[in-house]
Tab-separated table of C-alpha atoms and ligand atoms in Angstrom:
chain	number	residue	atom	x	y	z
A	264	MET	CA	-37.036	12.319	-3.345
A	265	ALA	CA	-34.701	15.287	-3.865
A	266	ASP	CA	-33.466	15.878	-7.410
A	267	VAL	CA	-29.941	14.707	-8.144
A	268	MET	CA	-27.910	17.841	-8.979
A	269	ASN	CA	-24.419	16.364	-8.848
A	270	VAL	CA	-23.290	12.806	-9.437
A	271	GLY	CA	-19.921	11.363	-8.448
A	272	VAL	CA	-18.183	8.788	-10.631
A	273	PHE	CA	-15.158	6.626	-9.893
A	274	THR	CA	-13.362	3.491	-11.040
A	275	SER	CA	-12.109	0.906	-8.569
A	276	GLY	CA	-10.348	-2.460	-8.411
A	277	GLY	CA	-8.476	-3.850	-11.417
A	278	ASP	CA	-8.707	-1.552	-14.426
A	279	ALA	CA	-10.482	-2.838	-17.512
A	280	PRO	CA	-10.460	-1.603	-21.112
A	281	GLY	CA	-13.662	0.340	-21.707
A	282	MET	CA	-13.769	2.035	-18.302
A	283	ASN	CA	-12.998	5.345	-20.022
A	284	ALA	CA	-15.890	4.848	-22.428
A	285	ALA	CA	-18.164	4.318	-19.409
A	286	ILE	CA	-16.863	7.470	-17.671
A	287	ARG	CA	-17.439	9.431	-20.867
A	288	ALA	CA	-20.998	8.140	-21.147
A	289	VAL	CA	-21.745	8.985	-17.504
A	290	VAL	CA	-20.390	12.530	-17.904
A	291	ARG	CA	-22.081	13.282	-21.195
A	292	THR	CA	-25.449	11.810	-20.135
A	293	ALA	CA	-25.428	13.654	-16.815
A	294	LEU	CA	-24.525	16.986	-18.401
A	295	ALA	CA	-27.261	16.510	-21.011
A	296	ARG	CA	-29.685	16.156	-18.094
A	297	GLY	CA	-28.351	19.259	-16.334
A	298	ILE	CA	-26.545	17.221	-13.661
A	299	SER	CA	-22.958	18.218	-12.889
A	300	VAL	CA	-20.317	15.510	-12.432
A	301	THR	CA	-17.633	15.054	-9.801
A	302	GLY	CA	-14.814	12.720	-10.803
A	303	ILE	CA	-13.297	10.829	-7.882
A	304	ARG	CA	-9.683	9.846	-8.493
A	305	ARG	CA	-8.059	6.544	-7.415
A	306	GLY	CA	-11.232	4.738	-6.387
A	307	TYR	CA	-12.120	4.451	-2.704
A	308	THR	CA	-8.687	5.777	-1.729
A	309	GLY	CA	-9.500	9.085	-3.436
A	310	LEU	CA	-13.010	9.049	-2.008
A	311	ILE	CA	-11.626	9.022	1.531
A	312	ALA	CA	-8.982	11.625	0.651
A	313	GLY	CA	-11.458	13.916	-1.133
A	314	ASP	CA	-9.410	13.708	-4.353
A	315	PHE	CA	-12.192	15.154	-6.515
A	316	ILE	CA	-12.257	16.962	-9.865
A	317	ASN	CA	-15.046	18.569	-11.829
A	318	LEU	CA	-15.705	16.703	-15.073
A	319	ASP	CA	-17.024	18.923	-17.832
A	320	VAL	CA	-17.945	18.043	-21.379
A	321	THR	CA	-14.414	18.386	-22.775
A	322	SER	CA	-12.724	16.523	-19.904
A	323	VAL	CA	-13.874	13.276	-21.498
A	324	SER	CA	-13.043	14.173	-25.109
A	325	ASN	CA	-10.964	11.625	-27.033
A	326	ILE	CA	-10.979	8.961	-24.338
A	327	ILE	CA	-13.467	6.434	-25.764
A	328	GLN	CA	-10.600	4.572	-27.461
A	329	LEU	CA	-8.221	4.594	-24.485
A	330	GLY	CA	-7.466	1.659	-22.195
A	331	GLY	CA	-6.891	2.183	-18.473
A	332	THR	CA	-8.931	4.788	-16.626
A	333	ILE	CA	-8.425	8.557	-16.671
A	334	LEU	CA	-9.719	8.598	-13.080
A	335	LYS	CA	-7.113	6.018	-12.023
A	336	THR	CA	-7.976	3.152	-9.716
A	337	SER	CA	-6.897	1.383	-6.545
A	338	ARG	CA	-7.797	-1.389	-4.134
A	339	SER	CA	-8.418	0.338	-0.784
A	340	GLU	CA	-7.862	-1.293	2.585
A	341	ALA	CA	-9.035	1.823	4.472
A	342	PHE	CA	-12.499	1.686	2.883
A	343	ARG	CA	-13.040	-1.801	4.278
A	344	LYS	CA	-13.200	-0.164	7.724
A	345	ALA	CA	-16.273	1.695	9.026
A	346	ASP	CA	-14.357	4.879	9.870
A	347	GLY	CA	-12.908	4.982	6.333
A	348	ARG	CA	-16.433	4.817	4.914
A	349	ALA	CA	-17.671	7.487	7.335
A	350	GLU	CA	-14.880	9.791	6.166
A	351	ALA	CA	-15.787	9.078	2.524
A	352	ALA	CA	-19.454	9.922	3.205
A	353	ARG	CA	-18.380	13.218	4.833
A	354	LYS	CA	-16.214	14.101	1.831
A	355	LEU	CA	-19.125	13.419	-0.535
A	356	ALA	CA	-21.506	15.576	1.515
A	357	ASP	CA	-18.952	18.424	1.682
A	358	ALA	CA	-18.556	18.304	-2.114
A	359	GLY	CA	-22.337	18.285	-2.649
A	360	VAL	CA	-22.357	14.894	-4.352
A	361	ASP	CA	-25.963	13.586	-4.284
A	362	ALA	CA	-25.391	10.128	-5.796
A	363	LEU	CA	-22.479	7.904	-6.687
A	364	ILE	CA	-21.717	5.716	-9.697
A	365	GLY	CA	-18.948	3.152	-9.162
A	366	ILE	CA	-17.357	1.254	-12.055
A	367	GLY	CA	-15.610	-1.970	-11.039
A	368	GLY	CA	-16.067	-5.536	-9.886
A	369	ASP	CA	-17.391	-7.385	-6.841
A	370	GLY	CA	-15.162	-5.556	-4.324
A	371	THR	CA	-16.359	-2.219	-5.697
A	372	PHE	CA	-19.973	-3.294	-5.355
A	373	ARG	CA	-19.550	-4.485	-1.771
A	374	GLY	CA	-18.119	-1.051	-0.978
A	375	LEU	CA	-21.114	0.656	-2.617
A	376	MET	CA	-23.504	-1.490	-0.594
A	377	ASP	CA	-21.748	-0.606	2.663
A	378	LEU	CA	-21.792	3.087	1.815
A	379	THR	CA	-25.495	3.152	1.036
A	380	ASN	CA	-26.476	0.963	4.002
A	381	GLU	CA	-24.422	2.908	6.519
A	382	HIS	CA	-24.676	6.456	5.158
A	383	ARG	CA	-27.714	6.478	2.852
A	384	VAL	CA	-25.677	7.616	-0.160
A	385	PRO	CA	-27.602	6.615	-3.327
A	386	VAL	CA	-25.328	4.323	-5.350
A	387	VAL	CA	-25.365	2.566	-8.724
A	388	GLY	CA	-22.731	0.129	-10.003
A	389	ILE	CA	-21.417	-0.501	-13.507
A	390	PRO	CA	-19.674	-3.870	-14.000
A	391	GLY	CA	-16.123	-3.265	-15.213
A	392	THR	CA	-13.646	-6.115	-14.859
A	393	ILE	CA	-11.795	-8.306	-17.319
A	394	ASP	CA	-12.853	-11.390	-15.331
A	395	ASN	CA	-16.541	-11.418	-16.391
A	396	ASP	CA	-17.383	-12.859	-12.996
A	397	ILE	CA	-20.303	-10.585	-12.086
A	398	PRO	CA	-23.797	-12.087	-11.862
A	399	GLY	CA	-26.724	-10.158	-13.375
A	400	THR	CA	-24.990	-9.249	-16.612
A	401	ASP	CA	-23.926	-11.345	-19.575
A	402	ASP	CA	-20.757	-9.318	-20.011
A	403	THR	CA	-18.588	-6.994	-17.973
A	404	ILE	CA	-16.712	-4.084	-19.506
A	405	GLY	CA	-13.197	-5.206	-20.495
A	406	PHE	CA	-13.721	-8.942	-20.833
A	407	ASP	CA	-14.009	-8.939	-24.623
A	408	THR	CA	-10.847	-6.855	-25.033
A	409	ALA	CA	-8.894	-9.018	-22.572
A	410	VAL	CA	-9.979	-12.171	-24.388
A	411	ASN	CA	-8.890	-10.769	-27.736
A	412	THR	CA	-5.550	-9.623	-26.316
A	413	ALA	CA	-4.850	-13.048	-24.821
A	414	LEU	CA	-5.968	-14.750	-28.011
A	415	GLU	CA	-3.537	-12.717	-30.072
A	416	SER	CA	-0.713	-13.955	-27.827
A	417	ILE	CA	-1.900	-17.550	-28.040
A	418	ASP	CA	-2.049	-17.404	-31.839
A	419	LYS	CA	1.529	-16.132	-31.926
A	420	ILE	CA	2.761	-18.745	-29.480
A	421	ARG	CA	1.123	-21.434	-31.586
A	422	ASP	CA	3.386	-20.418	-34.483
A	423	THR	CA	6.532	-21.016	-32.455
A	424	ALA	CA	5.096	-24.101	-30.716
A	425	ASP	CA	4.412	-25.629	-34.113
A	426	SER	CA	7.829	-24.694	-35.531
A	427	HIS	CA	9.679	-26.276	-32.588
A	428	ASP	CA	7.302	-29.202	-31.930
A	429	ARG	CA	6.784	-27.915	-28.412
A	430	ILE	CA	4.283	-28.006	-25.596
A	431	PHE	CA	3.343	-24.561	-24.313
A	432	PHE	CA	1.552	-23.840	-21.057
A	433	ILE	CA	-0.003	-20.403	-21.351
A	434	GLU	CA	-1.233	-18.648	-18.230
A	435	VAL	CA	-4.072	-16.164	-18.596
A	436	MET	CA	-5.646	-13.963	-15.911
A	437	GLY	CA	-8.345	-15.188	-13.599
A	438	ARG	CA	-7.428	-15.879	-9.989
A	439	TYR	CA	-10.924	-17.036	-9.098
A	440	CYS	CA	-12.629	-17.231	-12.466
A	441	GLY	CA	-11.885	-19.279	-15.583
A	442	ALA	CA	-13.986	-17.226	-18.018
A	443	ILE	CA	-11.012	-15.815	-19.954
A	444	ALA	CA	-9.283	-19.215	-20.078
A	445	LEU	CA	-12.420	-20.946	-21.367
A	446	GLU	CA	-13.052	-18.424	-24.090
A	447	VAL	CA	-9.452	-18.173	-25.343
A	448	GLY	CA	-8.915	-21.891	-24.910
A	449	LEU	CA	-11.795	-22.658	-27.226
A	450	ALA	CA	-11.101	-19.836	-29.681
A	451	GLY	CA	-7.368	-20.569	-29.688
A	452	GLY	CA	-7.816	-24.310	-30.298
A	453	ALA	CA	-6.098	-25.289	-27.036
A	454	GLU	CA	-5.528	-28.997	-26.414
A	455	GLU	CA	-6.483	-28.549	-22.756
A	456	ILE	CA	-7.889	-25.786	-20.532
A	457	ALA	CA	-7.420	-25.592	-16.756
A	458	ILE	CA	-9.755	-23.352	-14.746
A	459	PRO	CA	-10.297	-22.792	-10.993
A	460	GLU	CA	-13.932	-23.954	-11.163
A	461	VAL	CA	-13.078	-27.508	-12.228
A	462	ALA	CA	-10.904	-29.642	-9.971
A	463	PHE	CA	-7.897	-30.309	-12.071
A	464	ASP	CA	-6.601	-33.706	-12.833
A	465	ILE	CA	-2.931	-33.635	-13.835
A	466	ASP	CA	-3.131	-37.268	-14.944
A	467	SER	CA	-5.849	-36.452	-17.421
A	468	ALA	CA	-3.745	-33.574	-18.824
A	469	CYS	CA	-0.802	-35.971	-19.200
A	470	ARG	CA	-3.085	-38.481	-20.940
A	471	ILE	CA	-4.291	-35.848	-23.406
A	472	LEU	CA	-0.699	-34.971	-24.293
A	473	ALA	CA	0.383	-38.612	-24.561
A	474	GLU	CA	-2.586	-39.595	-26.717
A	475	GLY	CA	-2.023	-36.570	-28.949
A	476	ARG	CA	1.583	-37.571	-29.439
A	477	LYS	CA	0.527	-41.101	-30.327
A	478	ARG	CA	-1.731	-39.658	-33.031
A	479	GLY	CA	1.276	-37.824	-34.446
A	480	LYS	CA	0.630	-34.443	-32.914
A	481	THR	CA	3.848	-32.537	-32.247
A	482	SER	CA	2.798	-29.270	-30.634
A	483	PHE	CA	0.307	-28.475	-27.888
A	484	ILE	CA	-1.232	-25.457	-26.230
A	485	VAL	CA	-2.488	-25.843	-22.675
A	486	VAL	CA	-4.298	-22.750	-21.368
A	487	VAL	CA	-4.115	-22.358	-17.592
A	488	ALA	CA	-6.125	-19.740	-15.663
A	489	GLU	CA	-3.827	-18.238	-13.015
A	490	GLY	CA	-5.955	-19.627	-10.176
A	491	ALA	CA	-6.464	-23.097	-11.646
A	492	TYR	CA	-3.443	-24.592	-9.982
A	493	GLU	CA	-1.375	-23.552	-6.965
A	494	GLY	CA	1.665	-21.837	-8.474
A	495	GLY	CA	-0.065	-21.191	-11.817
A	496	ALA	CA	1.072	-22.489	-15.191
A	497	THR	CA	4.698	-22.782	-14.072
A	498	ALA	CA	3.892	-25.274	-11.306
A	499	PHE	CA	1.329	-26.996	-13.471
A	500	ALA	CA	3.834	-27.553	-16.280
A	501	ALA	CA	6.452	-28.825	-13.823
A	502	ALA	CA	3.952	-31.360	-12.465
A	503	VAL	CA	3.274	-32.600	-15.996
A	504	ARG	CA	6.989	-32.945	-16.690
A	505	GLU	CA	7.494	-34.877	-13.471
A	506	ARG	CA	5.027	-37.477	-14.725
A	507	THR	CA	5.888	-37.501	-18.444
A	508	GLY	CA	9.386	-36.103	-18.875
A	509	TYR	CA	8.082	-33.896	-21.698
A	510	ASP	CA	9.984	-30.715	-22.430
A	511	TYR	CA	7.878	-27.557	-22.456
A	512	ARG	CA	7.812	-23.761	-22.313
A	513	VAL	CA	5.647	-21.546	-20.138
A	514	SER	CA	4.286	-18.199	-21.240
A	515	ILE	CA	2.450	-15.867	-18.861
A	516	VAL	CA	0.274	-13.375	-20.706
A	517	GLY	CA	-0.172	-11.269	-17.547
A	518	HIS	CA	-1.252	-7.662	-17.170
A	519	VAL	CA	-1.094	-6.989	-20.898
A	520	GLN	CA	-4.663	-8.383	-20.770
A	521	ARG	CA	-5.770	-5.428	-18.648
A	522	GLY	CA	-4.544	-2.730	-21.029
A	523	GLY	CA	-4.997	-1.604	-24.591
A	524	SER	CA	-7.660	0.017	-26.661
A	525	PRO	CA	-11.111	-1.459	-25.945
A	526	THR	CA	-12.861	-3.460	-28.631
A	527	SER	CA	-15.962	-2.116	-30.309
A	528	PHE	CA	-18.013	-4.459	-28.119
A	529	ASP	CA	-16.552	-3.094	-24.881
A	530	ARG	CA	-16.941	0.524	-25.980
A	531	THR	CA	-20.553	-0.142	-26.885
A	532	ILE	CA	-21.589	-1.864	-23.659
A	533	ALA	CA	-19.647	0.724	-21.630
A	534	SER	CA	-21.491	3.549	-23.366
A	535	ARG	CA	-24.872	1.893	-22.878
A	536	MET	CA	-24.175	1.095	-19.221
A	537	GLY	CA	-22.843	4.586	-18.447
A	538	CYS	CA	-25.936	6.181	-19.945
A	539	ALA	CA	-28.273	3.775	-18.104
A	540	ALA	CA	-26.482	4.401	-14.799
A	541	VAL	CA	-27.204	8.132	-14.980
A	542	ASP	CA	-30.824	7.452	-15.991
A	543	ALA	CA	-31.071	5.176	-12.946
A	544	VAL	CA	-29.694	7.664	-10.386
A	545	ALA	CA	-31.763	10.491	-11.913
A	546	SER	CA	-34.914	8.429	-11.444
A	547	GLY	CA	-34.045	7.812	-7.783
A	548	ALA	CA	-32.739	4.240	-8.088
A	549	SER	CA	-30.161	3.119	-5.546
A	550	ALA	CA	-28.269	-0.021	-4.593
A	551	GLN	CA	-28.631	-1.276	-8.164
A	552	MET	CA	-26.196	-2.517	-10.790
A	553	ILE	CA	-26.598	-1.896	-14.495
A	554	GLY	CA	-26.466	-5.162	-16.429
A	555	ILE	CA	-27.057	-6.213	-19.997
A	556	VAL	CA	-28.917	-9.507	-20.304
A	557	CYS	CA	-29.731	-10.914	-23.755
A	558	ASP	CA	-28.882	-7.467	-25.143
A	559	GLU	CA	-31.484	-5.749	-22.919
A	560	MET	CA	-30.540	-3.257	-20.215
A	561	ALA	CA	-31.282	-4.527	-16.707
A	562	LEU	CA	-31.303	-3.025	-13.210
A	563	VAL	CA	-30.121	-5.683	-10.779
A	564	PRO	CA	-30.168	-5.209	-6.973
A	565	LEU	CA	-26.585	-4.924	-5.734
A	566	ALA	CA	-27.551	-7.154	-2.797
A	567	ASP	CA	-28.233	-9.974	-5.284
A	568	VAL	CA	-25.062	-9.288	-7.235
A	569	CYS	CA	-22.992	-9.409	-4.041
A	570	SER	CA	-24.611	-12.550	-2.682
A	571	GLN	CA	-24.568	-14.650	-5.847
A	572	LYS	CA	-21.845	-16.249	-7.877
A	573	LYS	CA	-21.736	-16.227	-11.666
A	574	GLU	CA	-21.163	-19.684	-13.064
A	575	VAL	CA	-18.722	-20.066	-15.933
A	576	ASP	CA	-20.035	-21.657	-19.099
A	577	LEU	CA	-18.733	-25.217	-18.867
A	578	GLU	CA	-20.265	-25.932	-22.250
A	579	LEU	CA	-17.211	-24.152	-23.698
A	580	LEU	CA	-14.944	-26.695	-21.991
A	581	ARG	CA	-17.031	-29.609	-23.224
A	582	VAL	CA	-16.925	-28.339	-26.824
A	583	ALA	CA	-13.198	-27.551	-26.649
A	584	ARG	CA	-12.420	-31.075	-25.444
A	585	ILE	CA	-14.467	-32.667	-28.226
A	586	ILE	CA	-13.027	-30.700	-31.081
A	587	THR	CA	-9.347	-30.700	-30.135
A	588	GLY	CA	-7.599	-32.778	-32.784
B	839	F6P	O1	-9.774	-8.818	-11.328
B	839	F6P	C1	-8.999	-8.606	-12.453
B	839	F6P	C2	-7.659	-9.278	-12.307
B	839	F6P	O2	-6.894	-8.960	-13.449
B	839	F6P	C3	-7.678	-10.782	-12.078
B	839	F6P	O3	-7.884	-11.545	-13.251
B	839	F6P	C4	-6.321	-10.996	-11.480
B	839	F6P	O4	-6.270	-12.166	-10.729
B	839	F6P	C5	-6.146	-9.778	-10.612
B	839	F6P	O5	-6.955	-8.778	-11.186
B	839	F6P	C6	-4.735	-9.288	-10.501
B	839	F6P	O6	-4.735	-8.186	-9.658
B	839	F6P	P1	-3.469	-7.229	-9.452
B	839	F6P	O7	-3.316	-6.400	-10.687
B	839	F6P	O8	-3.851	-6.404	-8.269
B	839	F6P	O9	-2.306	-8.113	-9.233
């Protein structure tokens, strides 16, 4: 096994707060080991275009607290094609990049797998996505911050819902995954939570609202993951009104969940994962993802990560439904 002299790092897919902390950890750990670092801008798009920069020790100064990603990100169609990946492998070889660290979600990891299978580029993945939908790790970078951002909005909406005796349907991110909705639904005291993983029963939502009203409840928060219902919270609320006639408001939290300064938790896991990713490539590991399971670092084969699905914790839904007043 040849020594790794230069490692490439990039972010890809939806940005997530804490990605910068991970980049910083990768750069600083690599430099401490005498490995130089190539930053690849705009994810796989920049990889194909050869949009590379040298990252030195000061290039990552004062970024640990910043949301977004200094390397920028993208979702690349061209990289899904074999000739796009061949071009990317050529660009890496020309730049002398010996191994690649990709920070992102499932799409990013599938790209890493293709690159290593087809072109033998050593690759390691770091899970960075607000969705927390990656198997092999308890948490992904950005989830905790996104949850806290959404929760802040829900708390504020509850004030106005209570003042006006209103029903609010609040849409949070998660096209395929209800993890954010479950967590903020429970922590925000929502009366009901709709997620893509559980077939949704409009009648049961209407019943919950009607029974609450009978008990004298005047305001309600229903948290809806964007993928829980065709048309999101807006369509969901309209369907409830059709059956009940209840007046309501819809609030879509949206991309605000993807930005902002990362929480202490996200900065910490990002730093630990970035450091572990460099340790992994330096020791010759490839096709692995860095996870944290029960607070222990883990190396998880990317093939397993890409072929499995992370289940959401339905216990949160059960508890939320019991304790709603
Ligand atoms: O994967 C992160 C995520 O924010 C999802 O929760 C959401 O469905 C999707 O990205 C939105 O993607 P885009 O910003 O490309 O519209």
